[in-house]
């Protein structure tokens, strides 16, 4: 079991590079969703690599999480806010600025090495809300071409992963996960990056709206 889990964790660690390579090799720059998706994949790879390979101590891992998770939140919110109506975009901007300001203030006072499970749950819940709000507008805009939309596959992968992550965090104390939960989460991450890879295929519509 341990050997299987170790190999699985290593595979999932490098999986974000798959959609990134698709985007780079196809030279798909200038397509808004794919540019942002490339950065998201690189950020998650940089975050997960030293963690899964046990290259950092707990404090260093917490610092890396506290830096990378807000970046991921900002990028995904930026990606999907364009699908929302103007009032929802303005509300999302206000909520995002308020949350990030509060988070940065708390971390500056308590220290960036502190682990804050509540902040992660709030952040994941915000991402879940953005995905659920964006999908109906995306379906309305794209219609029958929804499966050719990069945003649809990015939203699907993110939504699936966030739901699994929130479920696992809700049934565990704090941020602790046992070995089985980590394997389950790694499988969810694998599905996430497979859907991200579908978003990067050559026939996808890379237009935001």
PDB file of C-alpha atoms in Angstrom:
ATOM      1  CA  UNK A   1       0.000   0.000   0.000  1.00  0.00           C
ATOM      2  CA  UNK A   2       2.763   2.432   0.926  1.00  0.00           C
ATOM      3  CA  UNK A   3       4.650   1.793  -2.322  1.00  0.00           C
ATOM      4  CA  UNK A   4       1.476   2.262  -4.361  1.00  0.00           C
ATOM      5  CA  UNK A   5       0.666   5.473  -2.504  1.00  0.00           C
ATOM      6  CA  UNK A   6       4.188   6.831  -2.984  1.00  0.00           C
ATOM      7  CA  UNK A   7       4.116   6.160  -6.724  1.00  0.00           C
ATOM      8  CA  UNK A   8       0.644   7.663  -6.967  1.00  0.00           C
ATOM      9  CA  UNK A   9       1.705  10.830  -5.131  1.00  0.00           C
ATOM     10  CA  UNK A  10       4.746  11.227  -7.394  1.00  0.00           C
ATOM     11  CA  UNK A  11       2.640  10.700 -10.537  1.00  0.00           C
ATOM     12  CA  UNK A  12       0.068  13.265  -9.419  1.00  0.00           C
ATOM     13  CA  UNK A  13       2.848  15.707  -8.532  1.00  0.00           C
ATOM     14  CA  UNK A  14       4.088  15.742 -12.136  1.00  0.00           C
ATOM     15  CA  UNK A  15       0.639  15.518 -13.742  1.00  0.00           C
ATOM     16  CA  UNK A  16       0.111  19.334 -13.859  1.00  0.00           C
ATOM     17  CA  UNK A  17       2.944  19.428 -16.387  1.00  0.00           C
ATOM     18  CA  UNK A  18       0.821  17.460 -18.888  1.00  0.00           C
ATOM     19  CA  UNK A  19      -1.679  20.237 -19.736  1.00  0.00           C
ATOM     20  CA  UNK A  20       1.167  22.761 -19.417  1.00  0.00           C
ATOM     21  CA  UNK A  21       3.174  20.913 -22.090  1.00  0.00           C
ATOM     22  CA  UNK A  22       0.122  20.734 -24.364  1.00  0.00           C
ATOM     23  CA  UNK A  23      -0.252  24.505 -24.130  1.00  0.00           C
ATOM     24  CA  UNK A  24       3.458  25.194 -24.638  1.00  0.00           C
ATOM     25  CA  UNK A  25       3.978  22.797 -27.548  1.00  0.00           C
ATOM     26  CA  UNK A  26       0.882  24.041 -29.340  1.00  0.00           C
ATOM     27  CA  UNK A  27       2.016  27.621 -28.818  1.00  0.00           C
ATOM     28  CA  UNK A  28      -1.501  28.433 -27.589  1.00  0.00           C
ATOM     29  CA  UNK A  29      -0.507  31.795 -26.127  1.00  0.00           C
ATOM     30  CA  UNK A  30      -2.931  34.671 -26.485  1.00  0.00           C
ATOM     31  CA  UNK A  31      -5.917  32.500 -25.589  1.00  0.00           C
ATOM     32  CA  UNK A  32      -6.941  33.859 -22.198  1.00  0.00           C
ATOM     33  CA  UNK A  33      -8.078  30.644 -20.476  1.00  0.00           C
ATOM     34  CA  UNK A  34      -5.048  28.658 -21.622  1.00  0.00           C
ATOM     35  CA  UNK A  35      -2.579  31.341 -20.535  1.00  0.00           C
ATOM     36  CA  UNK A  36      -4.087  31.341 -17.050  1.00  0.00           C
ATOM     37  CA  UNK A  37      -4.375  27.539 -17.007  1.00  0.00           C
ATOM     38  CA  UNK A  38      -0.654  27.283 -17.788  1.00  0.00           C
ATOM     39  CA  UNK A  39       0.207  29.475 -14.799  1.00  0.00           C
ATOM     40  CA  UNK A  40      -2.181  27.530 -12.523  1.00  0.00           C
ATOM     41  CA  UNK A  41      -0.563  24.227 -13.505  1.00  0.00           C
ATOM     42  CA  UNK A  42       2.935  25.580 -12.892  1.00  0.00           C
ATOM     43  CA  UNK A  43       1.936  27.044  -9.510  1.00  0.00           C
ATOM     44  CA  UNK A  44       0.385  23.760  -8.337  1.00  0.00           C
ATOM     45  CA  UNK A  45       3.436  21.838  -9.561  1.00  0.00           C
ATOM     46  CA  UNK A  46       5.813  24.149  -7.675  1.00  0.00           C
ATOM     47  CA  UNK A  47       3.641  23.806  -4.558  1.00  0.00           C
ATOM     48  CA  UNK A  48       3.213  20.024  -4.622  1.00  0.00           C
ATOM     49  CA  UNK A  49       6.684  18.905  -5.756  1.00  0.00           C
ATOM     50  CA  UNK A  50       8.640  19.622  -2.527  1.00  0.00           C
ATOM     51  CA  UNK A  51       5.688  18.497  -0.392  1.00  0.00           C
ATOM     52  CA  UNK A  52       5.182  15.067  -1.976  1.00  0.00           C
ATOM     53  CA  UNK A  53       8.918  14.443  -2.238  1.00  0.00           C
ATOM     54  CA  UNK A  54       9.364  15.378   1.458  1.00  0.00           C
ATOM     55  CA  UNK A  55      11.833  18.139   0.663  1.00  0.00           C
ATOM     56  CA  UNK A  56      10.476  20.625   3.226  1.00  0.00           C
ATOM     57  CA  UNK A  57       9.700  20.660   6.942  1.00  0.00           C
ATOM     58  CA  UNK A  58       6.202  21.477   8.204  1.00  0.00           C
ATOM     59  CA  UNK A  59       6.788  25.232   8.615  1.00  0.00           C
ATOM     60  CA  UNK A  60       8.237  25.535   5.110  1.00  0.00           C
ATOM     61  CA  UNK A  61       5.307  23.565   3.671  1.00  0.00           C
ATOM     62  CA  UNK A  62       2.866  25.898   5.401  1.00  0.00           C
ATOM     63  CA  UNK A  63       4.644  28.942   3.977  1.00  0.00           C
ATOM     64  CA  UNK A  64       4.501  27.459   0.486  1.00  0.00           C
ATOM     65  CA  UNK A  65       0.804  26.652   0.894  1.00  0.00           C
ATOM     66  CA  UNK A  66       0.034  30.128   2.206  1.00  0.00           C
ATOM     67  CA  UNK A  67       1.713  31.667  -0.845  1.00  0.00           C
ATOM     68  CA  UNK A  68       0.464  29.331  -3.581  1.00  0.00           C
ATOM     69  CA  UNK A  69      -3.158  28.802  -2.551  1.00  0.00           C
ATOM     70  CA  UNK A  70      -4.088  32.527  -2.758  1.00  0.00           C
ATOM     71  CA  UNK A  71      -2.367  32.731  -6.153  1.00  0.00           C
ATOM     72  CA  UNK A  72      -4.453  29.803  -7.366  1.00  0.00           C
ATOM     73  CA  UNK A  73      -7.609  31.431  -6.002  1.00  0.00           C
ATOM     74  CA  UNK A  74      -6.857  34.740  -7.749  1.00  0.00           C
ATOM     75  CA  UNK A  75      -6.099  33.048 -11.077  1.00  0.00           C
ATOM     76  CA  UNK A  76      -9.235  30.897 -11.078  1.00  0.00           C
ATOM     77  CA  UNK A  77     -11.411  33.830  -9.995  1.00  0.00           C
ATOM     78  CA  UNK A  78      -9.871  35.943 -12.760  1.00  0.00           C
ATOM     79  CA  UNK A  79     -10.527  33.167 -15.254  1.00  0.00           C
ATOM     80  CA  UNK A  80     -14.219  32.713 -14.479  1.00  0.00           C
ATOM     81  CA  UNK A  81     -15.337  36.185 -13.436  1.00  0.00           C
ATOM     82  CA  UNK A  82     -15.637  37.119 -17.123  1.00  0.00           C
ATOM     83  CA  UNK A  83     -18.510  34.655 -17.496  1.00  0.00           C
ATOM     84  CA  UNK A  84     -20.545  36.409 -14.785  1.00  0.00           C
ATOM     85  CA  UNK A  85     -22.851  39.384 -15.071  1.00  0.00           C
ATOM     86  CA  UNK A  86     -21.483  42.789 -14.121  1.00  0.00           C
ATOM     87  CA  UNK A  87     -23.128  42.912 -10.636  1.00  0.00           C
ATOM     88  CA  UNK A  88     -21.774  39.439  -9.836  1.00  0.00           C
ATOM     89  CA  UNK A  89     -18.316  40.387 -11.103  1.00  0.00           C
ATOM     90  CA  UNK A  90     -18.271  43.463  -8.872  1.00  0.00           C
ATOM     91  CA  UNK A  91     -19.503  41.459  -5.868  1.00  0.00           C
ATOM     92  CA  UNK A  92     -16.864  38.786  -6.495  1.00  0.00           C
ATOM     93  CA  UNK A  93     -14.127  41.422  -6.686  1.00  0.00           C
ATOM     94  CA  UNK A  94     -15.207  42.982  -3.383  1.00  0.00           C
ATOM     95  CA  UNK A  95     -15.407  39.598  -1.609  1.00  0.00           C
ATOM     96  CA  UNK A  96     -12.065  38.480  -3.026  1.00  0.00           C
ATOM     97  CA  UNK A  97     -10.277  41.689  -2.031  1.00  0.00           C
ATOM     98  CA  UNK A  98     -11.774  41.553   1.466  1.00  0.00           C
ATOM     99  CA  UNK A  99     -10.787  37.911   1.958  1.00  0.00           C
ATOM    100  CA  UNK A 100      -7.253  38.327   0.640  1.00  0.00           C
ATOM    101  CA  UNK A 101      -6.706  41.473   2.704  1.00  0.00           C
ATOM    102  CA  UNK A 102      -7.883  39.693   5.840  1.00  0.00           C
ATOM    103  CA  UNK A 103      -5.769  36.649   5.049  1.00  0.00           C
ATOM    104  CA  UNK A 104      -2.614  38.672   4.394  1.00  0.00           C
ATOM    105  CA  UNK A 105      -3.162  40.666   7.593  1.00  0.00           C
ATOM    106  CA  UNK A 106      -3.676  37.499   9.662  1.00  0.00           C
ATOM    107  CA  UNK A 107      -0.596  35.796   8.191  1.00  0.00           C
ATOM    108  CA  UNK A 108       1.528  38.908   8.664  1.00  0.00           C
ATOM    109  CA  UNK A 109       0.580  38.997  12.351  1.00  0.00           C
ATOM    110  CA  UNK A 110       0.623  35.269  13.126  1.00  0.00           C
ATOM    111  CA  UNK A 111       3.425  34.328  10.754  1.00  0.00           C
ATOM    112  CA  UNK A 112       3.426  32.764   7.297  1.00  0.00           C
ATOM    113  CA  UNK A 113       4.466  29.409   8.737  1.00  0.00           C
ATOM    114  CA  UNK A 114       1.127  29.031  10.534  1.00  0.00           C
ATOM    115  CA  UNK A 115      -1.369  26.473   9.275  1.00  0.00           C
ATOM    116  CA  UNK A 116      -4.919  27.834   9.038  1.00  0.00           C
ATOM    117  CA  UNK A 117      -7.434  25.114   8.031  1.00  0.00           C
ATOM    118  CA  UNK A 118     -10.338  27.560   8.371  1.00  0.00           C
ATOM    119  CA  UNK A 119      -8.812  29.904   5.793  1.00  0.00           C
ATOM    120  CA  UNK A 120      -8.346  26.992   3.391  1.00  0.00           C
ATOM    121  CA  UNK A 121     -11.968  25.922   3.833  1.00  0.00           C
ATOM    122  CA  UNK A 122     -13.154  29.494   3.182  1.00  0.00           C
ATOM    123  CA  UNK A 123     -10.948  29.703   0.118  1.00  0.00           C
ATOM    124  CA  UNK A 124     -12.181  26.357  -1.238  1.00  0.00           C
ATOM    125  CA  UNK A 125     -15.779  27.397  -0.567  1.00  0.00           C
ATOM    126  CA  UNK A 126     -15.215  30.619  -2.506  1.00  0.00           C
ATOM    127  CA  UNK A 127     -13.833  28.644  -5.441  1.00  0.00           C
ATOM    128  CA  UNK A 128     -16.807  26.285  -5.272  1.00  0.00           C
ATOM    129  CA  UNK A 129     -19.170  29.255  -5.343  1.00  0.00           C
ATOM    130  CA  UNK A 130     -17.406  30.810  -8.339  1.00  0.00           C
ATOM    131  CA  UNK A 131     -17.583  27.529 -10.278  1.00  0.00           C
ATOM    132  CA  UNK A 132     -21.270  26.978  -9.492  1.00  0.00           C
ATOM    133  CA  UNK A 133     -22.135  30.553 -10.465  1.00  0.00           C
ATOM    134  CA  UNK A 134     -20.096  30.466 -13.666  1.00  0.00           C
ATOM    135  CA  UNK A 135     -21.283  27.195 -15.170  1.00  0.00           C
ATOM    136  CA  UNK A 136     -24.910  28.248 -15.906  1.00  0.00           C
ATOM    137  CA  UNK A 137     -23.718  31.445 -17.617  1.00  0.00           C
ATOM    138  CA  UNK A 138     -21.116  29.476 -19.546  1.00  0.00           C
ATOM    139  CA  UNK A 139     -23.710  26.970 -20.762  1.00  0.00           C
ATOM    140  CA  UNK A 140     -26.007  29.839 -21.743  1.00  0.00           C
ATOM    141  CA  UNK A 141     -23.263  31.540 -23.795  1.00  0.00           C
ATOM    142  CA  UNK A 142     -21.756  28.443 -25.429  1.00  0.00           C
ATOM    143  CA  UNK A 143     -24.919  26.407 -25.959  1.00  0.00           C
ATOM    144  CA  UNK A 144     -24.255  23.239 -27.938  1.00  0.00           C
ATOM    145  CA  UNK A 145     -20.577  24.152 -28.253  1.00  0.00           C
ATOM    146  CA  UNK A 146     -20.065  23.855 -24.498  1.00  0.00           C
ATOM    147  CA  UNK A 147     -17.892  20.719 -24.854  1.00  0.00           C
ATOM    148  CA  UNK A 148     -15.503  22.626 -27.133  1.00  0.00           C
ATOM    149  CA  UNK A 149     -15.006  25.295 -24.492  1.00  0.00           C
ATOM    150  CA  UNK A 150     -11.756  25.259 -22.526  1.00  0.00           C
ATOM    151  CA  UNK A 151     -13.540  26.939 -19.623  1.00  0.00           C
ATOM    152  CA  UNK A 152     -16.029  24.070 -19.337  1.00  0.00           C
ATOM    153  CA  UNK A 153     -13.317  21.448 -18.836  1.00  0.00           C
ATOM    154  CA  UNK A 154     -11.338  23.686 -16.470  1.00  0.00           C
ATOM    155  CA  UNK A 155     -14.486  24.324 -14.430  1.00  0.00           C
ATOM    156  CA  UNK A 156     -15.350  20.613 -14.402  1.00  0.00           C
ATOM    157  CA  UNK A 157     -11.904  19.580 -13.188  1.00  0.00           C
ATOM    158  CA  UNK A 158     -11.730  22.306 -10.553  1.00  0.00           C
ATOM    159  CA  UNK A 159     -15.276  21.714  -9.315  1.00  0.00           C
ATOM    160  CA  UNK A 160     -14.760  17.954  -8.935  1.00  0.00           C
ATOM    161  CA  UNK A 161     -11.500  18.391  -7.035  1.00  0.00           C
ATOM    162  CA  UNK A 162     -12.833  21.129  -4.736  1.00  0.00           C
ATOM    163  CA  UNK A 163     -15.924  19.113  -3.818  1.00  0.00           C
ATOM    164  CA  UNK A 164     -13.815  16.064  -2.908  1.00  0.00           C
ATOM    165  CA  UNK A 165     -11.374  18.259  -0.968  1.00  0.00           C
ATOM    166  CA  UNK A 166     -14.156  19.930   1.032  1.00  0.00           C
ATOM    167  CA  UNK A 167     -15.755  16.566   1.833  1.00  0.00           C
ATOM    168  CA  UNK A 168     -12.469  15.145   3.090  1.00  0.00           C
ATOM    169  CA  UNK A 169     -11.708  18.228   5.172  1.00  0.00           C
ATOM    170  CA  UNK A 170     -15.192  18.175   6.691  1.00  0.00           C
ATOM    171  CA  UNK A 171     -14.807  14.589   7.935  1.00  0.00           C
ATOM    172  CA  UNK A 172     -11.278  15.075   9.293  1.00  0.00           C
ATOM    173  CA  UNK A 173     -10.120  17.119  12.259  1.00  0.00           C
ATOM    174  CA  UNK A 174      -8.412  20.289  11.100  1.00  0.00           C
ATOM    175  CA  UNK A 175      -6.178  19.747   8.083  1.00  0.00           C
ATOM    176  CA  UNK A 176      -5.211  16.163   8.954  1.00  0.00           C
ATOM    177  CA  UNK A 177      -5.836  13.377   6.419  1.00  0.00           C
ATOM    178  CA  UNK A 178      -5.041   9.705   6.792  1.00  0.00           C
ATOM    179  CA  UNK A 179      -3.345   7.645   4.074  1.00  0.00           C
ATOM    180  CA  UNK A 180      -6.627   6.516   2.480  1.00  0.00           C
ATOM    181  CA  UNK A 181      -7.914  10.078   2.276  1.00  0.00           C
ATOM    182  CA  UNK A 182      -4.669  11.238   0.657  1.00  0.00           C
ATOM    183  CA  UNK A 183      -4.955   8.492  -1.962  1.00  0.00           C
ATOM    184  CA  UNK A 184      -8.571   9.448  -2.639  1.00  0.00           C
ATOM    185  CA  UNK A 185      -7.586  13.101  -2.971  1.00  0.00           C
ATOM    186  CA  UNK A 186      -4.720  12.175  -5.303  1.00  0.00           C
ATOM    187  CA  UNK A 187      -7.144  10.298  -7.558  1.00  0.00           C
ATOM    188  CA  UNK A 188      -9.379  13.380  -7.575  1.00  0.00           C
ATOM    189  CA  UNK A 189      -6.358  15.495  -8.523  1.00  0.00           C
ATOM    190  CA  UNK A 190      -5.541  13.052 -11.313  1.00  0.00           C
ATOM    191  CA  UNK A 191      -9.047  13.468 -12.738  1.00  0.00           C
ATOM    192  CA  UNK A 192      -8.704  17.232 -12.366  1.00  0.00           C
ATOM    193  CA  UNK A 193      -5.539  17.432 -14.444  1.00  0.00           C
ATOM    194  CA  UNK A 194      -6.906  15.010 -17.039  1.00  0.00           C
ATOM    195  CA  UNK A 195      -9.826  17.393 -17.544  1.00  0.00           C
ATOM    196  CA  UNK A 196      -7.363  20.308 -17.677  1.00  0.00           C
ATOM    197  CA  UNK A 197      -5.561  18.407 -20.434  1.00  0.00           C
ATOM    198  CA  UNK A 198      -8.840  18.104 -22.355  1.00  0.00           C
ATOM    199  CA  UNK A 199      -9.172  21.879 -22.012  1.00  0.00           C
ATOM    200  CA  UNK A 200      -5.787  22.301 -23.716  1.00  0.00           C
ATOM    201  CA  UNK A 201      -6.567  20.151 -26.772  1.00  0.00           C
ATOM    202  CA  UNK A 202      -6.132  21.865 -30.178  1.00  0.00           C
ATOM    203  CA  UNK A 203      -9.837  21.980 -31.081  1.00  0.00           C
ATOM    204  CA  UNK A 204     -10.887  23.841 -27.947  1.00  0.00           C
ATOM    205  CA  UNK A 205     -12.402  27.302 -28.017  1.00  0.00           C
ATOM    206  CA  UNK A 206      -9.977  29.497 -26.098  1.00  0.00           C
ATOM    207  CA  UNK A 207     -12.211  32.543 -25.936  1.00  0.00           C
ATOM    208  CA  UNK A 208     -13.358  33.779 -22.577  1.00  0.00           C
ATOM    209  CA  UNK A 209     -16.839  34.831 -23.642  1.00  0.00           C
TER     210      UNK A 209
END
